[in-house]
PDB file of N, CA and C in Angstrom:
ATOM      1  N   UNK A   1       0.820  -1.189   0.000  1.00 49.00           N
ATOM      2  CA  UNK A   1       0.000   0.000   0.000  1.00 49.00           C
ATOM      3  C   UNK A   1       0.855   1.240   0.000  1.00 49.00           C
ATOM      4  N   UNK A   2       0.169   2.348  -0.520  1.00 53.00           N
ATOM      5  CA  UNK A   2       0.923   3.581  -0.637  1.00 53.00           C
ATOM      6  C   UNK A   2       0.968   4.070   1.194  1.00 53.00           C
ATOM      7  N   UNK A   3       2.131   4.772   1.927  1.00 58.00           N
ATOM      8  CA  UNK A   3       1.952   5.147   2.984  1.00 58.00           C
ATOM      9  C   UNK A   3       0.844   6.258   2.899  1.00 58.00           C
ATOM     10  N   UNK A   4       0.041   6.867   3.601  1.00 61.00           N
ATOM     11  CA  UNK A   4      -0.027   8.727   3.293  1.00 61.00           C
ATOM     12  C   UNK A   4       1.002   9.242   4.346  1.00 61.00           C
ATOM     13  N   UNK A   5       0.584  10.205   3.933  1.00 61.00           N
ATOM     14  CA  UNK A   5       1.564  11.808   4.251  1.00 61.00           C
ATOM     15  C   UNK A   5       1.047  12.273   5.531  1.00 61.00           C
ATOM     16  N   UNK A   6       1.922  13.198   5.834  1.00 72.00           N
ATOM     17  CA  UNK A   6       1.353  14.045   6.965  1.00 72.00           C
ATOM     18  C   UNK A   6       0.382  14.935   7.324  1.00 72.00           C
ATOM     19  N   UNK A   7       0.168  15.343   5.842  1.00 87.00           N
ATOM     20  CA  UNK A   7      -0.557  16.783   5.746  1.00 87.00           C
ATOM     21  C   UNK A   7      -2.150  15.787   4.641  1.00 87.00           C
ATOM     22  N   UNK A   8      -3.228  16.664   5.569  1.00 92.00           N
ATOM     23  CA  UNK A   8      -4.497  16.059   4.804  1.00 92.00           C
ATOM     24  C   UNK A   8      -4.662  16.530   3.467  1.00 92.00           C
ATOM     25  N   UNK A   9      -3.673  18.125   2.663  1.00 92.00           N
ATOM     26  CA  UNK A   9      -3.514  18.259   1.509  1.00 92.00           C
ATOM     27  C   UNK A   9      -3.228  16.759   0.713  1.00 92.00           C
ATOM     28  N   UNK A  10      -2.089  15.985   1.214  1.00 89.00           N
ATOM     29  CA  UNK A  10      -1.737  15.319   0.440  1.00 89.00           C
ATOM     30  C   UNK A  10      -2.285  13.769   0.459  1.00 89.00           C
ATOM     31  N   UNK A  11      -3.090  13.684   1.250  1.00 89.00           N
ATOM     32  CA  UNK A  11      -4.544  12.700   1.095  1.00 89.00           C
ATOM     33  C   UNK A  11      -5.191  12.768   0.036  1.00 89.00           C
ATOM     34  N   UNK A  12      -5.222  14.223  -0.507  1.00 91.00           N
ATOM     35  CA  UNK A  12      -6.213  14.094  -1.270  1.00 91.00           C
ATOM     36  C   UNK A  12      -6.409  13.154  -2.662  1.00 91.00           C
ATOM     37  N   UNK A  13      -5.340  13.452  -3.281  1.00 89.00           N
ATOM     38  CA  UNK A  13      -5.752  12.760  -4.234  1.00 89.00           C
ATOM     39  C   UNK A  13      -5.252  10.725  -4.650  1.00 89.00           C
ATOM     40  N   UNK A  14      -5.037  10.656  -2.904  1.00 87.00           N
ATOM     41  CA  UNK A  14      -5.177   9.080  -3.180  1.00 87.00           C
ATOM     42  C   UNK A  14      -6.206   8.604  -2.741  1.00 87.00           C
ATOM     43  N   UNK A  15      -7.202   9.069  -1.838  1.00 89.00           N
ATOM     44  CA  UNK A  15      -8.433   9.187  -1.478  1.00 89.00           C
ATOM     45  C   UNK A  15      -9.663   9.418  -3.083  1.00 89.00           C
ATOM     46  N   UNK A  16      -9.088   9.906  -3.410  1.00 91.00           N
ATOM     47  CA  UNK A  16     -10.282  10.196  -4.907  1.00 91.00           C
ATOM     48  C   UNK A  16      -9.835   8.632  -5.279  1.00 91.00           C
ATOM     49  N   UNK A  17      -8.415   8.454  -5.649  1.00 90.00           N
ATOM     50  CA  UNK A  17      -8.187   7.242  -6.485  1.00 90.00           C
ATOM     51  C   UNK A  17      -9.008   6.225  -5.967  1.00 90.00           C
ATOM     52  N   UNK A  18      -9.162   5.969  -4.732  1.00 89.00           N
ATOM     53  CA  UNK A  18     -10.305   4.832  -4.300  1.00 89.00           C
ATOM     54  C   UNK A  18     -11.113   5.020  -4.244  1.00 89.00           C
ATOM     55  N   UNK A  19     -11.547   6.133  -3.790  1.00 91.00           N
ATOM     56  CA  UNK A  19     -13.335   6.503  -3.521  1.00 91.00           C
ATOM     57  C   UNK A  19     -13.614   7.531  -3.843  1.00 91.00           C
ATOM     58  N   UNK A  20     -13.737   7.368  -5.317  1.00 93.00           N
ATOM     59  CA  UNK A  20     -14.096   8.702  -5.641  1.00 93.00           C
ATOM     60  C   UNK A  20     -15.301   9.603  -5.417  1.00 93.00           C
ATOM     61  N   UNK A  21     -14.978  10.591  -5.190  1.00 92.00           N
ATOM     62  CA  UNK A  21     -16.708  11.729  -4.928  1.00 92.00           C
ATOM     63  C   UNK A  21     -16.896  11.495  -3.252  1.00 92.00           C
ATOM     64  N   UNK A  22     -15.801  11.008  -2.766  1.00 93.00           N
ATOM     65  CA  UNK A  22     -15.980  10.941  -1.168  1.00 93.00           C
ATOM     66  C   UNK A  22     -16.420  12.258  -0.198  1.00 93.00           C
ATOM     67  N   UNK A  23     -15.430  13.324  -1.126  1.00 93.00           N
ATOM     68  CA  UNK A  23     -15.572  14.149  -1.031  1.00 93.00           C
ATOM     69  C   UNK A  23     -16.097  15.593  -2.016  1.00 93.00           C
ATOM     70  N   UNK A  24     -16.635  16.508  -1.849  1.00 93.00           N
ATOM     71  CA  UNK A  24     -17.261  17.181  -3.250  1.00 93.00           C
ATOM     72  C   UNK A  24     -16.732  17.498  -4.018  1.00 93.00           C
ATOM     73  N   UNK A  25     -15.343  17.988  -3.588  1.00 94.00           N
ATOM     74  CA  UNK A  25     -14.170  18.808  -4.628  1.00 94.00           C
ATOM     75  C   UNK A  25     -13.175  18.672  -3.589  1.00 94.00           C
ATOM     76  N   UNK A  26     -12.057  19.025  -4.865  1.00 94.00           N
ATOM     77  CA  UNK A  26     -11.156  19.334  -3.715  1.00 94.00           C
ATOM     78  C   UNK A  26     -10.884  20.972  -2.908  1.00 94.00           C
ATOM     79  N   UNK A  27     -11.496  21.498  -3.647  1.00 94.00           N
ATOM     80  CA  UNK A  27     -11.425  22.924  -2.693  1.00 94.00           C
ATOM     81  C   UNK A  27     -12.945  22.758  -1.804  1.00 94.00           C
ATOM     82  N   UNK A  28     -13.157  22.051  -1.774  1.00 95.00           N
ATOM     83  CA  UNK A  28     -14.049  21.457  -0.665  1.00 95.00           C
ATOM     84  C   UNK A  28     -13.167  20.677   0.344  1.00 95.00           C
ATOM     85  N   UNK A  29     -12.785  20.047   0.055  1.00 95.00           N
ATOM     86  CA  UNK A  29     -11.685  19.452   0.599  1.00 95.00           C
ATOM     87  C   UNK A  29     -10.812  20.113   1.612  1.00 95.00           C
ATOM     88  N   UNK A  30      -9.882  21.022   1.054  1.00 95.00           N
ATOM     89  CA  UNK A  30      -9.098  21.427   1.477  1.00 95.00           C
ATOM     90  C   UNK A  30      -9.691  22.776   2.188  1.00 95.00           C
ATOM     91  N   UNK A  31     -10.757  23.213   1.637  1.00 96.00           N
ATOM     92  CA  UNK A  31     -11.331  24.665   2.933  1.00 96.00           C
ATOM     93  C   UNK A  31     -11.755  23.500   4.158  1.00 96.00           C
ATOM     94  N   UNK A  32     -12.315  22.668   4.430  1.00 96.00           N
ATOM     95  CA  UNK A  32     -12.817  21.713   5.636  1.00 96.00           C
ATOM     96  C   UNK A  32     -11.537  21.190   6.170  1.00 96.00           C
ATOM     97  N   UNK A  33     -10.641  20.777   5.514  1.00 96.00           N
ATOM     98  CA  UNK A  33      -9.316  20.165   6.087  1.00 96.00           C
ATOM     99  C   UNK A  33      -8.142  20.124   6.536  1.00 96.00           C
ATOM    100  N   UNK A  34      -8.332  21.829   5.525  1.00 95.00           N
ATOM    101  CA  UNK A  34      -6.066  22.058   5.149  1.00 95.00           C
ATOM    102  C   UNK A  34      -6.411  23.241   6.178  1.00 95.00           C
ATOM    103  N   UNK A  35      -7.077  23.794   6.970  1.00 95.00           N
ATOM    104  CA  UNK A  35      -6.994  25.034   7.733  1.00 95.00           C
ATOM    105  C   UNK A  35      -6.661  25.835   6.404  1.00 95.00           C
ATOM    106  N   UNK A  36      -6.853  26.359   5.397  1.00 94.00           N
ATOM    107  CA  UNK A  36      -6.295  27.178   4.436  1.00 94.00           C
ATOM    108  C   UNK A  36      -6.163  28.531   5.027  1.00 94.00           C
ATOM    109  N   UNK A  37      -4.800  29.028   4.493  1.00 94.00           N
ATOM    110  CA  UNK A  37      -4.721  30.633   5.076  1.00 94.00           C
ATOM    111  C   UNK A  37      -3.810  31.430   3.740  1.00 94.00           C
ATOM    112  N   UNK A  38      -4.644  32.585   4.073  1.00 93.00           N
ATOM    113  CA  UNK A  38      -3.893  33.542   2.987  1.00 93.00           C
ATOM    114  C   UNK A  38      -2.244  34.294   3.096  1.00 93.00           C
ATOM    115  N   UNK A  39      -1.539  33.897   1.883  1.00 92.00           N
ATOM    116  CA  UNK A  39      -0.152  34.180   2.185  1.00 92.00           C
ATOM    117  C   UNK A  39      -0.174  35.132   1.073  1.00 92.00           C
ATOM    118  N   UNK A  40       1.260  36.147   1.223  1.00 92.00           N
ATOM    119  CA  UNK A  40       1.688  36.645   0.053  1.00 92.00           C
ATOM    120  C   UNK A  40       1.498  36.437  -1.148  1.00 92.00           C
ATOM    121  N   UNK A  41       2.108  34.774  -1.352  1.00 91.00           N
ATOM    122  CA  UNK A  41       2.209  33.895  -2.007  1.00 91.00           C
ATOM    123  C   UNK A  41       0.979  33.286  -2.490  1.00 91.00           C
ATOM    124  N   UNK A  42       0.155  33.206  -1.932  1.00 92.00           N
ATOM    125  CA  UNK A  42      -1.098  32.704  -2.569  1.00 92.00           C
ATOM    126  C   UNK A  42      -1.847  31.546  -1.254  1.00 92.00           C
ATOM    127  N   UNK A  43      -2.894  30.777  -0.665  1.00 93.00           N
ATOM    128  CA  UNK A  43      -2.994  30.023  -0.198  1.00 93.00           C
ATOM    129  C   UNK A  43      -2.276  28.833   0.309  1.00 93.00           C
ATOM    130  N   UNK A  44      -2.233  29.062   1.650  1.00 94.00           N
ATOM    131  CA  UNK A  44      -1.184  27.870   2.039  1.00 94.00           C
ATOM    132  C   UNK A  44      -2.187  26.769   2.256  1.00 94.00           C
ATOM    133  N   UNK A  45      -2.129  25.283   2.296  1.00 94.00           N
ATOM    134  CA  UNK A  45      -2.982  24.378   2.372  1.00 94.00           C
ATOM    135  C   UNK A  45      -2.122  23.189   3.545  1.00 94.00           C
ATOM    136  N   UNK A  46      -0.817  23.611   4.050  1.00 92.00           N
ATOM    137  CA  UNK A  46      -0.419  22.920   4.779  1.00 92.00           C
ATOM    138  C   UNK A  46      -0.925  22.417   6.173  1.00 92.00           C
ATOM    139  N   UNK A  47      -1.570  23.306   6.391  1.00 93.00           N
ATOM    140  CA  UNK A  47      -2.367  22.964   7.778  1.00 93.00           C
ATOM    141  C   UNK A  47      -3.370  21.723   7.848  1.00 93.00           C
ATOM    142  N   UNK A  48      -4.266  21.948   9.242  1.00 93.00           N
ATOM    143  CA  UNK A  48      -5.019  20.351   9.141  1.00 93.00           C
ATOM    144  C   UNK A  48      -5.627  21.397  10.067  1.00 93.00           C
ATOM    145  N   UNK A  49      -7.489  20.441   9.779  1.00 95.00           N
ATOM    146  CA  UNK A  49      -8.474  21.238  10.300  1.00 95.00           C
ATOM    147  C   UNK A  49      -9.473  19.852  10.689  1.00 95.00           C
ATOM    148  N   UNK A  50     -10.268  20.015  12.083  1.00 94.00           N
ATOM    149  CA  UNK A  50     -11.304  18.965  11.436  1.00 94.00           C
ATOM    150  C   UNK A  50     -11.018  17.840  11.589  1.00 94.00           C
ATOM    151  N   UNK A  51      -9.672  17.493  11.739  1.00 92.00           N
ATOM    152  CA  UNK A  51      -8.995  16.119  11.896  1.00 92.00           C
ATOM    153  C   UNK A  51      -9.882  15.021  12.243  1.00 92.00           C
ATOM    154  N   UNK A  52     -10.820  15.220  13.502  1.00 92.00           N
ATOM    155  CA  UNK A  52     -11.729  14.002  14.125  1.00 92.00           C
ATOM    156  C   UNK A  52     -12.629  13.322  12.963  1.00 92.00           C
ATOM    157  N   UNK A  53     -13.052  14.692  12.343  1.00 94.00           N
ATOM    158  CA  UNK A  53     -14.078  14.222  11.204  1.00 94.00           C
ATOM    159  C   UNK A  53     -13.550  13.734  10.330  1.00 94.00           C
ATOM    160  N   UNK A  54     -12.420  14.596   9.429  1.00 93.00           N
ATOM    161  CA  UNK A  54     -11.715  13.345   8.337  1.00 93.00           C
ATOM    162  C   UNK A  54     -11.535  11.703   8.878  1.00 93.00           C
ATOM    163  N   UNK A  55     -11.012  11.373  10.090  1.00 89.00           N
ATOM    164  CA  UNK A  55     -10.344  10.092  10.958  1.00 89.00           C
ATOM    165  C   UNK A  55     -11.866   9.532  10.200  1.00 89.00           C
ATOM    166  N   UNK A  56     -13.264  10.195  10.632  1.00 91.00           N
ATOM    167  CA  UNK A  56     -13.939   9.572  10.326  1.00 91.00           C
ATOM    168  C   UNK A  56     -14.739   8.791   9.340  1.00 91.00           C
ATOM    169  N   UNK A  57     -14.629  10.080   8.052  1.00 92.00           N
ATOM    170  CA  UNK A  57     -14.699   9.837   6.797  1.00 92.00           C
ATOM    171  C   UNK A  57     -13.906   8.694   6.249  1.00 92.00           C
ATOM    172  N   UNK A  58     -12.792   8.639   6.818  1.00 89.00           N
ATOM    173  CA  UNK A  58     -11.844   7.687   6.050  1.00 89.00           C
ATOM    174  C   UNK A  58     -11.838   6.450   6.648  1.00 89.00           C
ATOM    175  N   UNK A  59     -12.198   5.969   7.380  1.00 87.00           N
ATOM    176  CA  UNK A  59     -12.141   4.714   8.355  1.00 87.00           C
ATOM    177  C   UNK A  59     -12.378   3.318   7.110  1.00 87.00           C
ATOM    178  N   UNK A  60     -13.618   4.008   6.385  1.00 87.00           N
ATOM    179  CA  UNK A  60     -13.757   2.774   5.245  1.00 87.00           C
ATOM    180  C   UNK A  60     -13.097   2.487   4.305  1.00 87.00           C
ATOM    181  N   UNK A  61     -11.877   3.624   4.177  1.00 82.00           N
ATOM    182  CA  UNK A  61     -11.096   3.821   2.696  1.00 82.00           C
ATOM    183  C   UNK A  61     -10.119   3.517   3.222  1.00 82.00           C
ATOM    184  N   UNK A  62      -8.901   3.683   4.624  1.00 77.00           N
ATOM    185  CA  UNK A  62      -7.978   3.802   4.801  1.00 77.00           C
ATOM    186  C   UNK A  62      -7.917   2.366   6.221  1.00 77.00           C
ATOM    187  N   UNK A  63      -6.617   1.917   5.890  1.00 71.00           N
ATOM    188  CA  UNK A  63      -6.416   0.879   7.008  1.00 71.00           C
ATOM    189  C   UNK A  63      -4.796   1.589   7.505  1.00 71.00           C
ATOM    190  N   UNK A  64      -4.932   1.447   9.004  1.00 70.00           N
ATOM    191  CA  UNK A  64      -4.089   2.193   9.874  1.00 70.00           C
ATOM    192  C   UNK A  64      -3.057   1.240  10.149  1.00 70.00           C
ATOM    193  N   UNK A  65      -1.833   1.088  10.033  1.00 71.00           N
ATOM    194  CA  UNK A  65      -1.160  -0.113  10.438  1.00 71.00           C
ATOM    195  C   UNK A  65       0.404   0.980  10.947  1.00 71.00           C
ATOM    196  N   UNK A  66       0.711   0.242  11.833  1.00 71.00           N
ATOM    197  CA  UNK A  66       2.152   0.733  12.209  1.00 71.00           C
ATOM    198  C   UNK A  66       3.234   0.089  11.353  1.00 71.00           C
ATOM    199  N   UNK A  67       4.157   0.542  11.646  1.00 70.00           N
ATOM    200  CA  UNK A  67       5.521   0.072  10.732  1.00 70.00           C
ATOM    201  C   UNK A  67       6.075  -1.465  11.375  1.00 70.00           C
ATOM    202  N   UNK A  68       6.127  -0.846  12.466  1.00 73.00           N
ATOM    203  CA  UNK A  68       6.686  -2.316  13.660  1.00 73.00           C
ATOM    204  C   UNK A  68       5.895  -3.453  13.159  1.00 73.00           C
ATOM    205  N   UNK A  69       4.925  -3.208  12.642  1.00 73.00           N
ATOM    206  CA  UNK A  69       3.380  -4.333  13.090  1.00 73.00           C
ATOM    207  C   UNK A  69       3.569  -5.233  11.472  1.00 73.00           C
ATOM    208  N   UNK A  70       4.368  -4.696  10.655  1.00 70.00           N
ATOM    209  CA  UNK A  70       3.869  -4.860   9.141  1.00 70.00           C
ATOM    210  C   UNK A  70       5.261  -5.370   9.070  1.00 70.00           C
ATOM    211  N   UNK A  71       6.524  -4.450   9.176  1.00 70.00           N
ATOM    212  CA  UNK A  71       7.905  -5.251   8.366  1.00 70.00           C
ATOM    213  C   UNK A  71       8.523  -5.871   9.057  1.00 70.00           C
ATOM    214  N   UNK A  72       8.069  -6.510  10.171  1.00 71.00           N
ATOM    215  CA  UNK A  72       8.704  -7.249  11.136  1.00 71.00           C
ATOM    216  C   UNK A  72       9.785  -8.222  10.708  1.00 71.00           C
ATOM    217  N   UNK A  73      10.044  -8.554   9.105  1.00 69.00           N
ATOM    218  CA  UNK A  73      10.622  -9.711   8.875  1.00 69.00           C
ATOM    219  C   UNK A  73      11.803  -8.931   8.521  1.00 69.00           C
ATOM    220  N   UNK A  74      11.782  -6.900   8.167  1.00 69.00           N
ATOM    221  CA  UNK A  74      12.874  -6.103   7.454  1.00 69.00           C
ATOM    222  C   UNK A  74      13.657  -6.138   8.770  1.00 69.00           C
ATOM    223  N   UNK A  75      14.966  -6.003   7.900  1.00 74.00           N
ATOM    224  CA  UNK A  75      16.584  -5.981   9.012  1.00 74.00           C
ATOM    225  C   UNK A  75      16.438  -4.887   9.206  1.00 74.00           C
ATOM    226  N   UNK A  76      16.949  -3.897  10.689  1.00 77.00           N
ATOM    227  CA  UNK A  76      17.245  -2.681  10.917  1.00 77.00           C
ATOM    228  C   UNK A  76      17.605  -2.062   9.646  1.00 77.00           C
ATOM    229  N   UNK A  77      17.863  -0.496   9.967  1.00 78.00           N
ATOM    230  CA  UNK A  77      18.183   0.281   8.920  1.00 78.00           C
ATOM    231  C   UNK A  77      19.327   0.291   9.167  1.00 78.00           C
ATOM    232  N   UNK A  78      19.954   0.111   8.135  1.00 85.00           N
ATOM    233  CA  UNK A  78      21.662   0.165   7.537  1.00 85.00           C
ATOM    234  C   UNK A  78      22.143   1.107   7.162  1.00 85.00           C
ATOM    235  N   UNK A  79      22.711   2.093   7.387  1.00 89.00           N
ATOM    236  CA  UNK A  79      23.721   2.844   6.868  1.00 89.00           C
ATOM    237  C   UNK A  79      24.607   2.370   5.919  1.00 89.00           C
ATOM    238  N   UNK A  80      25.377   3.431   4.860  1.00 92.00           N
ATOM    239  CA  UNK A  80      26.788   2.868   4.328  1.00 92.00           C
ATOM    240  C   UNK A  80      27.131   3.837   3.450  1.00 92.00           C
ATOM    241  N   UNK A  81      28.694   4.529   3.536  1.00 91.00           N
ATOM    242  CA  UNK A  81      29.186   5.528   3.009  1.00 91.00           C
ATOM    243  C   UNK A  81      29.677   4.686   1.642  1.00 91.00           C
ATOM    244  N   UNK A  82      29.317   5.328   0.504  1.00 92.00           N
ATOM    245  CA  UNK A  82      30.316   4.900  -0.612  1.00 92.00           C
ATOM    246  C   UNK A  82      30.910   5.604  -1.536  1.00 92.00           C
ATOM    247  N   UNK A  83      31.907   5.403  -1.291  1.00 90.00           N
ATOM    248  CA  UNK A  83      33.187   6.735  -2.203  1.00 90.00           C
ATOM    249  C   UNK A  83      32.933   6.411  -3.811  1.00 90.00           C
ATOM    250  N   UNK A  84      32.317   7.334  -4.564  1.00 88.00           N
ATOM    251  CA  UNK A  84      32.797   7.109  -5.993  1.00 88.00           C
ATOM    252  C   UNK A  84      33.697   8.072  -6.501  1.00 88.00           C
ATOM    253  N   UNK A  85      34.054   7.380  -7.594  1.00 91.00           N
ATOM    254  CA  UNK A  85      35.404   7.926  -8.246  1.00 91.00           C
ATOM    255  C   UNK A  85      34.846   9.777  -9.044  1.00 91.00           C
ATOM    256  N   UNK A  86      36.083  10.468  -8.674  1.00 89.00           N
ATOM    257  CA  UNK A  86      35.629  11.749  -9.633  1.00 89.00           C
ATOM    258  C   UNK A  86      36.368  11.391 -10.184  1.00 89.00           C
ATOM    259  N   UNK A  87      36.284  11.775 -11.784  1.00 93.00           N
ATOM    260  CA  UNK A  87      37.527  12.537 -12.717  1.00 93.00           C
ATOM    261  C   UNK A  87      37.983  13.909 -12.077  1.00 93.00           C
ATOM    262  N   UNK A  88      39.714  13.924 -12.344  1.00 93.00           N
ATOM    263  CA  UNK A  88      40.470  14.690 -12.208  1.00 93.00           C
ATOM    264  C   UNK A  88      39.545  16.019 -12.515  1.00 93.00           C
ATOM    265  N   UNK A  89      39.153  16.512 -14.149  1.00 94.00           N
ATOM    266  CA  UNK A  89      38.542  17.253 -14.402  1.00 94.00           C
ATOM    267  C   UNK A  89      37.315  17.618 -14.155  1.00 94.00           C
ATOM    268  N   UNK A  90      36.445  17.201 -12.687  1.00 93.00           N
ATOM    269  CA  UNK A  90      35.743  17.478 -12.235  1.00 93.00           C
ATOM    270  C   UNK A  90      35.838  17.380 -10.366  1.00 93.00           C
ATOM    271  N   UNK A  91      37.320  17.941 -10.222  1.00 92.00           N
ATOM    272  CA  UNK A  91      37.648  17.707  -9.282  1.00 92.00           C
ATOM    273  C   UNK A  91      37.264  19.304  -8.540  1.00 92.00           C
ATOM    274  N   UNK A  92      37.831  19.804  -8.921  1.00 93.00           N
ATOM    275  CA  UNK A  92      37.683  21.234  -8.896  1.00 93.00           C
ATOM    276  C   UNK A  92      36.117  21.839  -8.376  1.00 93.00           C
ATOM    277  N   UNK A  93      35.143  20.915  -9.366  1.00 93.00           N
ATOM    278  CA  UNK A  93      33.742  21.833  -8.979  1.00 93.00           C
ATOM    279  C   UNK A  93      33.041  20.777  -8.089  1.00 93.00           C
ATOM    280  N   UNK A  94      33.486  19.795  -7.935  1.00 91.00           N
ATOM    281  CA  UNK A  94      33.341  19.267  -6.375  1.00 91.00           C
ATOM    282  C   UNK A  94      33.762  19.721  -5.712  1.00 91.00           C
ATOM    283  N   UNK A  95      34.801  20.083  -5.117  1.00 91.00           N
ATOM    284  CA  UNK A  95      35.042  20.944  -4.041  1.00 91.00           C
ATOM    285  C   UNK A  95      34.587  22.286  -4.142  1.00 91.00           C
ATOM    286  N   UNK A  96      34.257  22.841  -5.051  1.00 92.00           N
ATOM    287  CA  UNK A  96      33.568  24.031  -4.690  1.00 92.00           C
ATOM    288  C   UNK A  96      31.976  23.760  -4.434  1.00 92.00           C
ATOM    289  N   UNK A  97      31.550  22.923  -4.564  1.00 91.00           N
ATOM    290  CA  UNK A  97      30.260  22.828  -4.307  1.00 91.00           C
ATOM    291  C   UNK A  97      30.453  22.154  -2.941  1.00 91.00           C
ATOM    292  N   UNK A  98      31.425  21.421  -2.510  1.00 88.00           N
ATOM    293  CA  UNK A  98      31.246  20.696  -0.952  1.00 88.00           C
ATOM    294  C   UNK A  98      31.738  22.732  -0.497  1.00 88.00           C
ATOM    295  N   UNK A  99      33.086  23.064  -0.448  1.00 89.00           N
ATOM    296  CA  UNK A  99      32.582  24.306   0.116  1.00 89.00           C
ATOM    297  C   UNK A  99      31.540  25.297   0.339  1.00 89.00           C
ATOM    298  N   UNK A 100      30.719  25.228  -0.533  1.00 88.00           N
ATOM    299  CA  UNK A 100      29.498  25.946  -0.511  1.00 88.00           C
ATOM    300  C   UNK A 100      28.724  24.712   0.526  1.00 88.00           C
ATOM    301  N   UNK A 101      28.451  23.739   0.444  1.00 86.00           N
ATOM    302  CA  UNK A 101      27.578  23.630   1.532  1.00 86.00           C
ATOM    303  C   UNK A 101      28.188  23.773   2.529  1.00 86.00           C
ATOM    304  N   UNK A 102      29.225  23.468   3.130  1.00 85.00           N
ATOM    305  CA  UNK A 102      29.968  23.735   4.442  1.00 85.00           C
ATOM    306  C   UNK A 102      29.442  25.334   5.076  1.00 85.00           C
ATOM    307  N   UNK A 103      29.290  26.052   4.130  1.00 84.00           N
ATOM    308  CA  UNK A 103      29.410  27.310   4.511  1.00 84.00           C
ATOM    309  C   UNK A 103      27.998  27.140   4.827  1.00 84.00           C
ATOM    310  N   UNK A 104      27.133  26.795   4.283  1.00 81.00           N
ATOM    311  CA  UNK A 104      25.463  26.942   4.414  1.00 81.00           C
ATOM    312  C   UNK A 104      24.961  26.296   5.680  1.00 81.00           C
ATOM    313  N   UNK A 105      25.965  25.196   5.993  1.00 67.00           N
ATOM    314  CA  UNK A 105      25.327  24.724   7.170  1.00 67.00           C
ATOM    315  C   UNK A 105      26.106  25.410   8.335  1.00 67.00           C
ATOM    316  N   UNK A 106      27.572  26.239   8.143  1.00 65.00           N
ATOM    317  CA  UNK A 106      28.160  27.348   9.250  1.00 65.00           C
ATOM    318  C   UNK A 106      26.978  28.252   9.588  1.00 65.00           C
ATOM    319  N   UNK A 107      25.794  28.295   8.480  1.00 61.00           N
ATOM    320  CA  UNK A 107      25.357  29.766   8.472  1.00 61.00           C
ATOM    321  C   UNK A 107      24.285  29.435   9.639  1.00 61.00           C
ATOM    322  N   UNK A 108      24.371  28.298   9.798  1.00 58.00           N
ATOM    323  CA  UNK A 108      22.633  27.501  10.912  1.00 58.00           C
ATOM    324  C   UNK A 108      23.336  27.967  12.037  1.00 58.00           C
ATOM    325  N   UNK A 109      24.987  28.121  12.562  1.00 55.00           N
ATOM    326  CA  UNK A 109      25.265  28.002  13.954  1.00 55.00           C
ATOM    327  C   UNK A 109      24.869  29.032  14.489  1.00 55.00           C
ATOM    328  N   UNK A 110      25.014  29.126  15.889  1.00 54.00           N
ATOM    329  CA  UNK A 110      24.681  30.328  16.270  1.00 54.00           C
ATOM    330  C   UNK A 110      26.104  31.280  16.703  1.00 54.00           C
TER     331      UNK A 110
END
């Protein structure tokens, strides 16, 4: 199954894929759900509104399962660094691009 997301914006349109017309529209949708608020920028839809009632709407469309409960048979998560090769002639704008992030994440310290 597809996981969902965090945000009830991005419910939306795997929710149509199964049941469609569950809901009227999606700017139906998202004025009842996303808390919508006016930005500079145009409508933000990141928010969540209503939550109890969506939980409820969806109970028939959506099955709730934890991670623990489902991949019990997957090995921990693994890490692993792996060096690939640069060319000489692209040695140069690798390191200027690792310097540039170095500097971007100096810029977070306090």
């Amino acid at each position: 199954g597809t996981p969902a997301l965090a945000r009830p914006v991005e419910l939306y349109t795997q929710i149509e894929a199964v049941s469609p017309g569950l809901f009227a529209s999606y700017s139906a949708f998202t004025q009842r759900y996303c808390a919508p608020r006016s930005t500079p920028w145009g409508t933000d839809l990141t928010g969540a509104s209503n939550l109890k009632e969506l939980h409820e709407k969806l109970k028939p469309v959506m099955v709730r399962r934890l991670k623990v409960d489902v991949l019990q048979e997957l090995p921990s998560k693994r890490r692993q660094r792996i060096q690939l090769p640069v060319a000489e002639s692209k040695l140069g704008a690798c390191l200027a691009i690792k310097e540039n992030m170095d500097r971007l994440g100096e810029e977070d310290l306090p």
